GROMACS .gro file of N, CA and C in nm:
model
  543
    1MET      N    1   0.531   1.930  -2.047
    1MET     CA    2   0.428   1.904  -1.953
    1MET      C    3   0.287   1.875  -1.977
    2VAL      N    4   0.273   1.779  -1.921
    2VAL     CA    5   0.104   1.760  -1.949
    2VAL      C    6  -0.004   1.842  -1.842
    3ALA      N    7  -0.103   1.871  -1.873
    3ALA     CA    8  -0.203   1.944  -1.754
    3ALA      C    9  -0.344   1.868  -1.793
    4ASN      N   10  -0.373   1.837  -1.682
    4ASN     CA   11  -0.527   1.778  -1.671
    4ASN      C   12  -0.613   1.906  -1.598
    5THR      N   13  -0.691   1.974  -1.652
    5THR     CA   14  -0.764   2.077  -1.585
    5THR      C   15  -0.920   2.059  -1.654
    6SER      N   16  -0.952   1.939  -1.649
    6SER     CA   17  -1.100   1.901  -1.643
    6SER      C   18  -1.189   1.915  -1.567
    7THR      N   19  -1.288   1.972  -1.606
    7THR     CA   20  -1.418   2.008  -1.523
    7THR      C   21  -1.508   1.906  -1.490
    8ALA      N   22  -1.484   1.768  -1.528
    8ALA     CA   23  -1.551   1.694  -1.523
    8ALA      C   24  -1.562   1.615  -1.380
    9ALA      N   25  -1.696   1.572  -1.328
    9ALA     CA   26  -1.682   1.530  -1.167
    9ALA      C   27  -1.593   1.449  -1.171
   10TYR      N   28  -1.525   1.357  -1.183
   10TYR     CA   29  -1.448   1.270  -1.148
   10TYR      C   30  -1.380   1.188  -1.288
   11GLU      N   31  -1.265   1.169  -1.273
   11GLU     CA   32  -1.147   1.083  -1.386
   11GLU      C   33  -1.115   1.010  -1.274
   12SER      N   34  -1.103   0.890  -1.405
   12SER     CA   35  -1.061   0.766  -1.303
   12SER      C   36  -0.890   0.727  -1.305
   13THR      N   37  -0.855   0.759  -1.419
   13THR     CA   38  -0.688   0.765  -1.439
   13THR      C   39  -0.628   0.839  -1.514
   14THR      N   40  -0.527   0.917  -1.434
   14THR     CA   41  -0.432   0.931  -1.535
   14THR      C   42  -0.313   0.908  -1.554
   15CYS      N   43  -0.210   0.899  -1.658
   15CYS     CA   44  -0.100   0.804  -1.651
   15CYS      C   45   0.022   0.855  -1.742
   16VAL      N   46   0.105   0.915  -1.677
   16VAL     CA   47   0.221   1.017  -1.764
   16VAL      C   48   0.345   0.965  -1.759
   17GLY      N   49   0.451   0.932  -1.874
   17GLY     CA   50   0.556   0.888  -1.856
   17GLY      C   51   0.646   0.967  -1.961
   18GLY      N   52   0.804   0.961  -1.935
   18GLY     CA   53   0.869   1.007  -2.009
   18GLY      C   54   0.917   0.946  -2.158
   19VAL      N   55   0.849   0.820  -2.144
   19VAL     CA   56   0.841   0.779  -2.255
   19VAL      C   57   0.720   0.711  -2.311
   20ILE      N   58   0.633   0.681  -2.221
   20ILE     CA   59   0.479   0.584  -2.231
   20ILE      C   60   0.432   0.611  -2.107
   21GLY      N   61   0.282   0.632  -2.144
   21GLY     CA   62   0.216   0.653  -2.015
   21GLY      C   63   0.169   0.495  -1.943
   22GLN      N   64   0.118   0.435  -1.990
   22GLN     CA   65   0.095   0.315  -1.943
   22GLN      C   66   0.133   0.165  -2.042
   23ASN      N   67   0.212   0.101  -2.002
   23ASN     CA   68   0.265  -0.020  -2.076
   23ASN      C   69   0.234  -0.131  -2.057
   24PHE      N   70   0.183  -0.202  -2.141
   24PHE     CA   71   0.197  -0.360  -2.123
   24PHE      C   72   0.262  -0.436  -2.200
   25TYR      N   73   0.366  -0.378  -2.293
   25TYR     CA   74   0.477  -0.451  -2.361
   25TYR      C   75   0.623  -0.448  -2.327
   26THR      N   76   0.708  -0.433  -2.391
   26THR     CA   77   0.866  -0.434  -2.372
   26THR      C   78   0.857  -0.284  -2.409
   27VAL      N   79   0.955  -0.235  -2.312
   27VAL     CA   80   1.031  -0.061  -2.341
   27VAL      C   81   1.163  -0.097  -2.280
   28SER      N   82   1.232  -0.086  -2.396
   28SER     CA   83   1.400  -0.079  -2.356
   28SER      C   84   1.487  -0.016  -2.462
   29ASN      N   85   1.611   0.016  -2.382
   29ASN     CA   86   1.699   0.095  -2.416
   29ASN      C   87   1.678   0.238  -2.443
   30CYS      N   88   1.588   0.300  -2.309
   30CYS     CA   89   1.568   0.467  -2.358
   30CYS      C   90   1.640   0.498  -2.276
   31GLU      N   91   1.640   0.665  -2.334
   31GLU     CA   92   1.718   0.758  -2.234
   31GLU      C   93   1.598   0.880  -2.225
   32VAL      N   94   1.604   0.944  -2.110
   32VAL     CA   95   1.487   1.026  -2.090
   32VAL      C   96   1.599   1.199  -2.019
   33SER      N   97   1.566   1.270  -2.087
   33SER     CA   98   1.623   1.352  -1.997
   33SER      C   99   1.551   1.516  -2.040
   34GLY      N  100   1.613   1.593  -1.946
   34GLY     CA  101   1.512   1.742  -1.955
   34GLY      C  102   1.424   1.754  -1.821
   35THR      N  103   1.254   1.794  -1.865
   35THR     CA  104   1.214   1.804  -1.699
   35THR      C  105   1.082   1.718  -1.782
   36ILE      N  106   1.062   1.661  -1.673
   36ILE     CA  107   0.897   1.598  -1.691
   36ILE      C  108   0.803   1.672  -1.588
   37GLU      N  109   0.735   1.722  -1.612
   37GLU     CA  110   0.610   1.822  -1.543
   37GLU      C  111   0.476   1.772  -1.550
   38LEU      N  112   0.421   1.711  -1.452
   38LEU     CA  113   0.269   1.704  -1.424
   38LEU      C  114   0.200   1.766  -1.350
   39LEU      N  115   0.066   1.818  -1.430
   39LEU     CA  116   0.012   1.931  -1.333
   39LEU      C  117  -0.164   1.900  -1.396
   40SER      N  118  -0.193   1.815  -1.252
   40SER     CA  119  -0.334   1.759  -1.263
   40SER      C  120  -0.427   1.828  -1.132
   41GLU      N  121  -0.505   1.895  -1.184
   41GLU     CA  122  -0.565   1.988  -1.079
   41GLU      C  123  -0.696   2.006  -1.131
   42PHE      N  124  -0.823   2.007  -1.060
   42PHE     CA  125  -0.938   2.023  -1.099
   42PHE      C  126  -0.953   2.156  -1.040
   43THR      N  127  -1.068   2.250  -1.138
   43THR     CA  128  -1.089   2.389  -1.089
   43THR      C  129  -1.192   2.375  -0.965
   44THR      N  130  -1.206   2.258  -0.923
   44THR     CA  131  -1.294   2.259  -0.787
   44THR      C  132  -1.246   2.196  -0.695
   45PRO      N  133  -1.188   2.227  -0.576
   45PRO     CA  134  -1.114   2.125  -0.487
   45PRO      C  135  -1.189   2.029  -0.478
   46SER      N  136  -1.327   2.025  -0.467
   46SER     CA  137  -1.396   1.894  -0.435
   46SER      C  138  -1.413   1.768  -0.545
   47LYS      N  139  -1.375   1.832  -0.620
   47LYS     CA  140  -1.339   1.702  -0.715
   47LYS      C  141  -1.231   1.640  -0.754
   48LEU      N  142  -1.206   1.470  -0.759
   48LEU     CA  143  -1.108   1.416  -0.751
   48LEU      C  144  -1.059   1.315  -0.861
   49THR      N  145  -0.929   1.308  -0.845
   49THR     CA  146  -0.880   1.205  -0.977
   49THR      C  147  -0.884   1.085  -0.884
   50TYR      N  148  -0.919   0.944  -0.960
   50TYR     CA  149  -0.906   0.825  -0.868
   50TYR      C  150  -0.740   0.787  -0.824
   51ARG      N  151  -0.670   0.802  -0.963
   51ARG     CA  152  -0.554   0.766  -0.941
   51ARG      C  153  -0.448   0.861  -1.076
   52VAL      N  154  -0.328   0.859  -1.008
   52VAL     CA  155  -0.219   0.943  -1.113
   52VAL      C  156  -0.109   0.880  -1.090
   53TYR      N  157  -0.029   0.826  -1.192
   53TYR     CA  158   0.063   0.770  -1.194
   53TYR      C  159   0.162   0.842  -1.300
   54CYS      N  160   0.309   0.854  -1.249
   54CYS     CA  161   0.351   0.960  -1.324
   54CYS      C  162   0.505   0.909  -1.288
   55GLY      N  163   0.598   0.859  -1.404
   55GLY     CA  164   0.711   0.823  -1.387
   55GLY      C  165   0.812   0.844  -1.505
   56GLY      N  166   0.949   0.835  -1.471
   56GLY     CA  167   1.030   0.928  -1.590
   56GLY      C  168   1.056   0.866  -1.692
   57LEU      N  169   1.013   0.730  -1.667
   57LEU     CA  170   1.040   0.601  -1.818
   57LEU      C  171   0.865   0.606  -1.834
   58VAL      N  172   0.803   0.541  -1.742
   58VAL     CA  173   0.659   0.470  -1.779
   58VAL      C  174   0.569   0.516  -1.631
   59GLY      N  175   0.481   0.585  -1.682
   59GLY     CA  176   0.360   0.605  -1.577
   59GLY      C  177   0.322   0.501  -1.481
   60TRP      N  178   0.272   0.406  -1.584
   60TRP     CA  179   0.215   0.263  -1.518
   60TRP      C  180   0.279   0.118  -1.608
   61ASN      N  181   0.354   0.078  -1.532
   61ASN     CA  182   0.384  -0.064  -1.591
   61ASN      C  183   0.302  -0.182  -1.547
   62VAL      N  184   0.203  -0.223  -1.625
   62VAL     CA  185   0.075  -0.269  -1.610
   62VAL      C  186   0.099  -0.451  -1.592
   63SER      N  187   0.095  -0.467  -1.687
   63SER     CA  188   0.067  -0.615  -1.732
   63SER      C  189   0.211  -0.719  -1.683
   64ASP      N  190   0.149  -0.882  -1.717
   64ASP     CA  191   0.261  -0.970  -1.685
   64ASP      C  192   0.338  -0.960  -1.780
   65SER      N  193   0.321  -0.898  -1.897
   65SER     CA  194   0.393  -0.885  -2.041
   65SER      C  195   0.487  -0.778  -2.039
   66ALA      N  196   0.437  -0.689  -1.936
   66ALA     CA  197   0.507  -0.520  -1.953
   66ALA      C  198   0.639  -0.555  -1.896
   67LEU      N  199   0.725  -0.502  -1.964
   67LEU     CA  200   0.896  -0.512  -1.925
   67LEU      C  201   0.965  -0.365  -1.943
   68LEU      N  202   1.021  -0.313  -1.863
   68LEU     CA  203   1.106  -0.175  -1.879
   68LEU      C  204   1.230  -0.236  -1.847
   69LYS      N  205   1.305  -0.241  -1.943
   69LYS     CA  206   1.434  -0.267  -1.924
   69LYS      C  207   1.548  -0.174  -1.963
   70ASP      N  208   1.681  -0.170  -1.947
   70ASP     CA  209   1.785  -0.112  -1.997
   70ASP      C  210   1.762  -0.001  -2.011
   71SER      N  211   1.730   0.094  -1.907
   71SER     CA  212   1.697   0.245  -1.996
   71SER      C  213   1.741   0.354  -1.859
   72LYS      N  214   1.737   0.459  -1.899
   72LYS     CA  215   1.825   0.554  -1.774
   72LYS      C  216   1.733   0.702  -1.805
   73VAL      N  217   1.720   0.762  -1.681
   73VAL     CA  218   1.620   0.860  -1.711
   73VAL      C  219   1.743   0.984  -1.599
   74SER      N  220   1.764   1.107  -1.662
   74SER     CA  221   1.870   1.177  -1.627
   74SER      C  222   1.737   1.332  -1.707
   75ALA      N  223   1.632   1.327  -1.546
   75ALA     CA  224   1.563   1.442  -1.584
   75ALA      C  225   1.493   1.498  -1.435
   76ASN      N  226   1.460   1.646  -1.481
   76ASN     CA  227   1.413   1.714  -1.350
   76ASN      C  228   1.244   1.685  -1.364
   77MET      N  229   1.189   1.634  -1.220
   77MET     CA  230   1.031   1.571  -1.220
   77MET      C  231   1.009   1.694  -1.147
   78LYS      N  232   0.899   1.720  -1.160
   78LYS     CA  233   0.752   1.826  -1.097
   78LYS      C  234   0.642   1.788  -1.108
   79VAL      N  235   0.597   1.709  -0.981
   79VAL     CA  236   0.458   1.633  -0.991
   79VAL      C  237   0.366   1.740  -0.910
   80THR      N  238   0.269   1.784  -0.975
   80THR     CA  239   0.140   1.878  -0.874
   80THR      C  240   0.001   1.803  -0.941
   81SER      N  241  -0.038   1.759  -0.825
   81SER     CA  242  -0.177   1.677  -0.844
   81SER      C  243  -0.225   1.671  -0.697
   82LYS      N  244  -0.299   1.792  -0.700
   82LYS     CA  245  -0.373   1.833  -0.606
   82LYS      C  246  -0.530   1.772  -0.589
   83ASP      N  247  -0.515   1.690  -0.692
   83ASP     CA  248  -0.707   1.609  -0.731
   83ASP      C  249  -0.682   1.469  -0.697
   84ALA      N  250  -0.562   1.418  -0.692
   84ALA     CA  251  -0.574   1.261  -0.666
   84ALA      C  252  -0.599   1.211  -0.567
   85LEU      N  253  -0.690   1.102  -0.529
   85LEU     CA  254  -0.687   1.030  -0.443
   85LEU      C  255  -0.565   0.947  -0.410
   86ASN      N  256  -0.506   0.872  -0.530
   86ASN     CA  257  -0.369   0.769  -0.498
   86ASN      C  258  -0.271   0.832  -0.631
   87LEU      N  259  -0.166   0.862  -0.568
   87LEU     CA  260  -0.080   0.916  -0.663
   87LEU      C  261   0.051   0.835  -0.637
   88MET      N  262   0.070   0.821  -0.760
   88MET     CA  263   0.217   0.696  -0.741
   88MET      C  264   0.331   0.817  -0.830
   89VAL      N  265   0.449   0.845  -0.769
   89VAL     CA  266   0.509   0.918  -0.846
   89VAL      C  267   0.671   0.857  -0.861
   90GLY      N  268   0.718   0.770  -0.968
   90GLY     CA  269   0.848   0.721  -0.925
   90GLY      C  270   0.964   0.814  -1.053
   91LEU      N  271   1.040   0.851  -0.997
   91LEU     CA  272   1.203   0.844  -1.084
   91LEU      C  273   1.177   0.752  -1.221
   92VAL      N  274   1.161   0.648  -1.220
   92VAL     CA  275   1.172   0.515  -1.324
   92VAL      C  276   1.049   0.500  -1.363
   93ALA      N  277   0.947   0.450  -1.240
   93ALA     CA  278   0.826   0.433  -1.305
   93ALA      C  279   0.696   0.492  -1.176
   94GLY      N  280   0.602   0.515  -1.234
   94GLY     CA  281   0.488   0.561  -1.131
   94GLY      C  282   0.460   0.419  -1.034
   95GLN      N  283   0.422   0.328  -1.083
   95GLN     CA  284   0.348   0.198  -1.054
   95GLN      C  285   0.431   0.052  -1.170
   96ASN      N  286   0.472  -0.012  -1.069
   96ASN     CA  287   0.514  -0.123  -1.179
   96ASN      C  288   0.434  -0.239  -1.103
   97GLY      N  289   0.338  -0.310  -1.187
   97GLY     CA  290   0.260  -0.421  -1.135
   97GLY      C  291   0.117  -0.371  -1.180
   98GLY      N  292   0.050  -0.471  -1.195
   98GLY     CA  293  -0.140  -0.415  -1.218
   98GLY      C  294  -0.195  -0.430  -1.108
   99THR      N  295  -0.344  -0.450  -1.099
   99THR     CA  296  -0.433  -0.449  -0.999
   99THR      C  297  -0.420  -0.596  -0.915
  100SER      N  298  -0.369  -0.709  -0.949
  100SER     CA  299  -0.398  -0.861  -0.900
  100SER      C  300  -0.264  -0.888  -0.864
  101ALA      N  301  -0.272  -1.019  -0.792
  101ALA     CA  302  -0.116  -1.056  -0.682
  101ALA      C  303  -0.058  -1.117  -0.832
  102THR      N  304  -0.131  -1.189  -0.929
  102THR     CA  305  -0.082  -1.247  -1.025
  102THR      C  306   0.023  -1.186  -1.137
  103ASN      N  307  -0.024  -1.064  -1.122
  103ASN     CA  308   0.056  -0.978  -1.243
  103ASN      C  309   0.218  -0.927  -1.190
  104TYR      N  310   0.301  -0.983  -1.297
  104TYR     CA  311   0.391  -0.968  -1.267
  104TYR      C  312   0.530  -0.899  -1.374
  105SER      N  313   0.458  -0.798  -1.381
  105SER     CA  314   0.540  -0.679  -1.476
  105SER      C  315   0.680  -0.688  -1.383
  106LYS      N  316   0.779  -0.636  -1.512
  106LYS     CA  317   0.921  -0.644  -1.461
  106LYS      C  318   0.983  -0.509  -1.498
  107ILE      N  319   1.099  -0.425  -1.388
  107ILE     CA  320   1.170  -0.346  -1.441
  107ILE      C  321   1.315  -0.411  -1.419
  108ALA      N  322   1.393  -0.413  -1.520
  108ALA     CA  323   1.519  -0.461  -1.527
  108ALA      C  324   1.628  -0.376  -1.564
  109ASN      N  325   1.753  -0.333  -1.460
  109ASN     CA  326   1.867  -0.256  -1.543
  109ASN      C  327   1.809  -0.159  -1.556
  110CYS      N  328   1.741  -0.066  -1.475
  110CYS     CA  329   1.689   0.078  -1.525
  110CYS      C  330   1.751   0.199  -1.409
  111SER      N  331   1.815   0.308  -1.426
  111SER     CA  332   1.838   0.384  -1.372
  111SER      C  333   1.819   0.519  -1.367
  112TYR      N  334   1.827   0.609  -1.254
  112TYR     CA  335   1.775   0.717  -1.245
  112TYR      C  336   1.904   0.836  -1.191
  113THR      N  337   1.945   0.950  -1.258
  113THR     CA  338   2.052   1.026  -1.212
  113THR      C  339   1.975   1.186  -1.226
  114LEU      N  340   2.023   1.263  -1.110
  114LEU     CA  341   1.941   1.369  -1.084
  114LEU      C  342   2.084   1.455  -1.175
  115PRO      N  343   1.987   1.542  -1.242
  115PRO     CA  344   2.086   1.642  -1.314
  115PRO      C  345   2.182   1.733  -1.248
  116ALA      N  346   2.268   1.789  -1.308
  116ALA     CA  347   2.336   1.898  -1.234
  116ALA      C  348   2.256   2.011  -1.219
  117GLU      N  349   2.238   2.069  -1.088
  117GLU     CA  350   2.135   2.139  -1.020
  117GLU      C  351   2.009   2.124  -1.068
  118GLY      N  352   1.979   1.970  -1.071
  118GLY     CA  353   1.833   1.914  -1.093
  118GLY      C  354   1.786   1.951  -0.944
  119LYS      N  355   1.629   1.899  -0.943
  119LYS     CA  356   1.522   1.918  -0.854
  119LYS      C  357   1.412   1.837  -0.913
  120CYS      N  358   1.388   1.734  -0.807
  120CYS     CA  359   1.242   1.672  -0.773
  120CYS      C  360   1.157   1.727  -0.697
  121GLU      N  361   1.051   1.763  -0.723
  121GLU     CA  362   0.939   1.826  -0.618
  121GLU      C  363   0.825   1.716  -0.659
  122VAL      N  364   0.724   1.712  -0.576
  122VAL     CA  365   0.594   1.647  -0.555
  122VAL      C  366   0.512   1.735  -0.471
  123ASN      N  367   0.374   1.754  -0.510
  123ASN     CA  368   0.292   1.866  -0.445
  123ASN      C  369   0.166   1.772  -0.451
  124ALA      N  370   0.132   1.726  -0.320
  124ALA     CA  371  -0.008   1.595  -0.354
  124ALA      C  372  -0.089   1.662  -0.206
  125TYR      N  373  -0.233   1.618  -0.273
  125TYR     CA  374  -0.313   1.641  -0.167
  125TYR      C  375  -0.312   1.534  -0.080
  126GLU      N  376  -0.349   1.588   0.061
  126GLU     CA  377  -0.349   1.496   0.177
  126GLU      C  378  -0.201   1.438   0.181
  127GLN      N  379  -0.219   1.254   0.213
  127GLN     CA  380  -0.117   1.188   0.246
  127GLN      C  381  -0.140   1.070   0.172
  128ARG      N  382  -0.179   1.058   0.045
  128ARG     CA  383  -0.213   0.982  -0.015
  128ARG      C  384  -0.083   0.953  -0.161
  129ALA      N  385   0.025   0.942  -0.139
  129ALA     CA  386   0.133   0.969  -0.209
  129ALA      C  387   0.234   0.844  -0.162
  130HIS      N  388   0.246   0.819  -0.313
  130HIS     CA  389   0.347   0.693  -0.288
  130HIS      C  390   0.489   0.737  -0.402
  131ILE      N  391   0.615   0.761  -0.308
  131ILE     CA  392   0.677   0.824  -0.398
  131ILE      C  393   0.842   0.772  -0.381
  132GLY      N  394   0.883   0.750  -0.502
  132GLY     CA  395   1.010   0.696  -0.506
  132GLY      C  396   1.095   0.696  -0.647
  133LEU      N  397   1.220   0.590  -0.660
  133LEU     CA  398   1.250   0.529  -0.781
  133LEU      C  399   1.149   0.493  -0.867
  134VAL      N  400   1.057   0.383  -0.749
  134VAL     CA  401   0.953   0.358  -0.841
  134VAL      C  402   0.833   0.321  -0.720
  135GLY      N  403   0.728   0.471  -0.769
  135GLY     CA  404   0.616   0.482  -0.684
  135GLY      C  405   0.557   0.374  -0.584
  136LEU      N  406   0.512   0.278  -0.623
  136LEU     CA  407   0.451   0.166  -0.563
  136LEU      C  408   0.496   0.040  -0.672
  137ASP      N  409   0.590  -0.055  -0.625
  137ASP     CA  410   0.641  -0.189  -0.711
  137ASP      C  411   0.573  -0.276  -0.654
  138LYS      N  412   0.476  -0.364  -0.695
  138LYS     CA  413   0.413  -0.477  -0.652
  138LYS      C  414   0.473  -0.584  -0.680
  139ASN      N  415   0.612  -0.617  -0.748
  139ASN     CA  416   0.698  -0.714  -0.778
  139ASN      C  417   0.836  -0.681  -0.772
  140SER      N  418   0.890  -0.579  -0.645
  140SER     CA  419   0.990  -0.559  -0.651
  140SER      C  420   1.127  -0.701  -0.655
  141ALA      N  421   1.060  -0.818  -0.599
  141ALA     CA  422   1.123  -0.912  -0.572
  141ALA      C  423   1.190  -0.943  -0.722
  142HIS      N  424   1.131  -0.924  -0.811
  142HIS     CA  425   1.179  -0.930  -0.986
  142HIS      C  426   1.195  -0.818  -1.017
  143SER      N  427   1.262  -0.703  -0.964
  143SER     CA  428   1.278  -0.570  -1.019
  143SER      C  429   1.427  -0.538  -0.974
  144SER      N  430   1.506  -0.460  -1.068
  144SER     CA  431   1.650  -0.412  -1.040
  144SER      C  432   1.647  -0.244  -1.130
  145TYR      N  433   1.655  -0.166  -1.014
  145TYR     CA  434   1.670  -0.030  -1.055
  145TYR      C  435   1.729   0.053  -0.956
  146SER      N  436   1.804   0.169  -1.015
  146SER     CA  437   1.906   0.235  -0.891
  146SER      C  438   1.907   0.393  -0.912
  147SER      N  439   1.943   0.440  -0.810
  147SER     CA  440   2.000   0.588  -0.851
  147SER      C  441   2.160   0.629  -0.842
  148THR      N  442   2.185   0.656  -0.950
  148THR     CA  443   2.364   0.690  -0.925
  148THR      C  444   2.389   0.790  -0.818
  149SER      N  445   2.320   0.864  -0.752
  149SER     CA  446   2.321   0.963  -0.645
  149SER      C  447   2.237   0.969  -0.557
  150GLU      N  448   2.264   1.011  -0.444
  150GLU     CA  449   2.189   1.030  -0.316
  150GLU      C  450   2.174   1.177  -0.314
  151PHE      N  451   2.021   1.195  -0.282
  151PHE     CA  452   1.933   1.309  -0.308
  151PHE      C  453   1.807   1.303  -0.236
  152ASN      N  454   1.713   1.404  -0.228
  152ASN     CA  455   1.579   1.416  -0.147
  152ASN      C  456   1.494   1.483  -0.317
  153ILE      N  457   1.394   1.426  -0.273
  153ILE     CA  458   1.273   1.452  -0.324
  153ILE      C  459   1.178   1.543  -0.233
  154THR      N  460   1.132   1.678  -0.266
  154THR     CA  461   1.100   1.762  -0.194
  154THR      C  462   0.900   1.727  -0.180
  155VAL      N  463   0.868   1.673  -0.102
  155VAL     CA  464   0.716   1.668  -0.083
  155VAL      C  465   0.625   1.750  -0.006
  156ASN      N  466   0.536   1.843  -0.079
  156ASN     CA  467   0.450   1.945  -0.004
  156ASN      C  468   0.310   1.866  -0.022
  157LEU      N  469   0.239   1.848   0.079
  157LEU     CA  470   0.112   1.806   0.075
  157LEU      C  471   0.041   1.901   0.175
  158TYR      N  472  -0.128   1.888   0.042
  158TYR     CA  473  -0.198   2.011   0.075
  158TYR      C  474  -0.349   1.965   0.124
  159HIS      N  475  -0.408   2.033   0.236
  159HIS     CA  476  -0.517   1.955   0.219
  159HIS      C  477  -0.647   2.087   0.236
  160LYS      N  478  -0.768   2.041   0.270
  160LYS     CA  479  -0.867   2.102   0.226
  160LYS      C  480  -0.905   2.190   0.385
  161VAL      N  481  -0.917   2.326   0.351
  161VAL     CA  482  -0.981   2.422   0.416
  161VAL      C  483  -1.094   2.528   0.349
  162LYS      N  484  -1.133   2.551   0.455
  162LYS     CA  485  -1.281   2.673   0.422
  162LYS      C  486  -1.194   2.817   0.439
  163ASP      N  487  -1.204   2.911   0.327
  163ASP     CA  488  -1.174   3.059   0.322
  163ASP      C  489  -1.262   3.110   0.402
  164ALA      N  490  -1.235   3.292   0.383
  164ALA     CA  491  -1.289   3.411   0.422
  164ALA      C  492  -1.392   3.361   0.414
  165GLU      N  493  -1.446   3.310   0.257
  165GLU     CA  494  -1.589   3.334   0.224
  165GLU      C  495  -1.693   3.193   0.217
  166ASN      N  496  -1.568   3.100   0.328
  166ASN     CA  497  -1.642   2.975   0.313
  166ASN      C  498  -1.650   2.867   0.210
  167LYS      N  499  -1.506   2.920   0.148
  167LYS     CA  500  -1.534   2.829   0.010
  167LYS      C  501  -1.412   2.699   0.054
  168GLU      N  502  -1.432   2.615  -0.022
  168GLU     CA  503  -1.344   2.509  -0.028
  168GLU      C  504  -1.186   2.539  -0.095
  169VAL      N  505  -1.076   2.570  -0.030
  169VAL     CA  506  -0.940   2.569  -0.062
  169VAL      C  507  -0.832   2.436  -0.016
  170LEU      N  508  -0.743   2.459  -0.122
  170LEU     CA  509  -0.634   2.375  -0.081
  170LEU      C  510  -0.517   2.448  -0.004
  171GLU      N  511  -0.481   2.424   0.080
  171GLU     CA  512  -0.365   2.455   0.164
  171GLU      C  513  -0.283   2.392   0.213
  172LEU      N  514  -0.152   2.432   0.241
  172LEU     CA  515   0.011   2.407   0.248
  172LEU      C  516  -0.025   2.352   0.367
  173LYS      N  517  -0.013   2.227   0.421
  173LYS     CA  518  -0.019   2.161   0.523
  173LYS      C  519   0.111   2.122   0.593
  174GLU      N  520   0.187   2.036   0.517
  174GLU     CA  521   0.342   2.007   0.531
  174GLU      C  522   0.419   2.009   0.443
  175THR      N  523   0.539   2.025   0.448
  175THR     CA  524   0.674   1.994   0.373
  175THR      C  525   0.743   1.876   0.415
  176SER      N  526   0.814   1.749   0.350
  176SER     CA  527   0.892   1.700   0.356
  176SER      C  528   0.961   1.633   0.263
  177ASN      N  529   1.046   1.548   0.274
  177ASN     CA  530   1.156   1.526   0.210
  177ASN      C  531   1.167   1.336   0.205
  178VAL      N  532   1.158   1.286   0.094
  178VAL     CA  533   1.180   1.154   0.067
  178VAL      C  534   1.323   1.139   0.023
  179ASN      N  535   1.415   1.067   0.080
  179ASN     CA  536   1.550   1.056   0.064
  179ASN      C  537   1.566   0.921  -0.040
  180ILE      N  538   1.633   0.956  -0.189
  180ILE     CA  539   1.678   0.857  -0.266
  180ILE      C  540   1.814   0.844  -0.268
  181LYS      N  541   1.829   0.711  -0.246
  181LYS     CA  542   1.989   0.635  -0.216
  181LYS      C  543   1.989   0.580  -0.326
   0.00000   0.00000   0.00000
């Protein structure tokens, strides 16, 4: 479990992965099991993290030299990020690809298996979340990843409201499911 409970006014990026948070090279032949849990929550709801990347293998597969290959994930995942403006959660990788159109990071031959009695849950602030086998894939034409079974990721979205003392608090807005096939 990784916890971000910073009291700073702003954090730019948090990267968490079962093997590595932010990848610029080759990660291969890895197996991740157990539980991956991320808590990113400021003590004051008005403070925000710009980006949070969380993946079963890699949080953010960044550069054109980044390759994630021949690896497997069989882990429960629980991500709570009520402070992120942009949340990318992937059972294999949070995000594949960098910030430019010329970035060609790749994922090859990677898979996710939901453990027996397994559960995947994402708790996010507002509607700024990308969730799936790869949360956001900027190079899907050159990537191969799959799930060995069909299941749902439970997604709870929160929004800001004022409590009885006129303080900002986060309240559950809606619950939905992302279907993984």
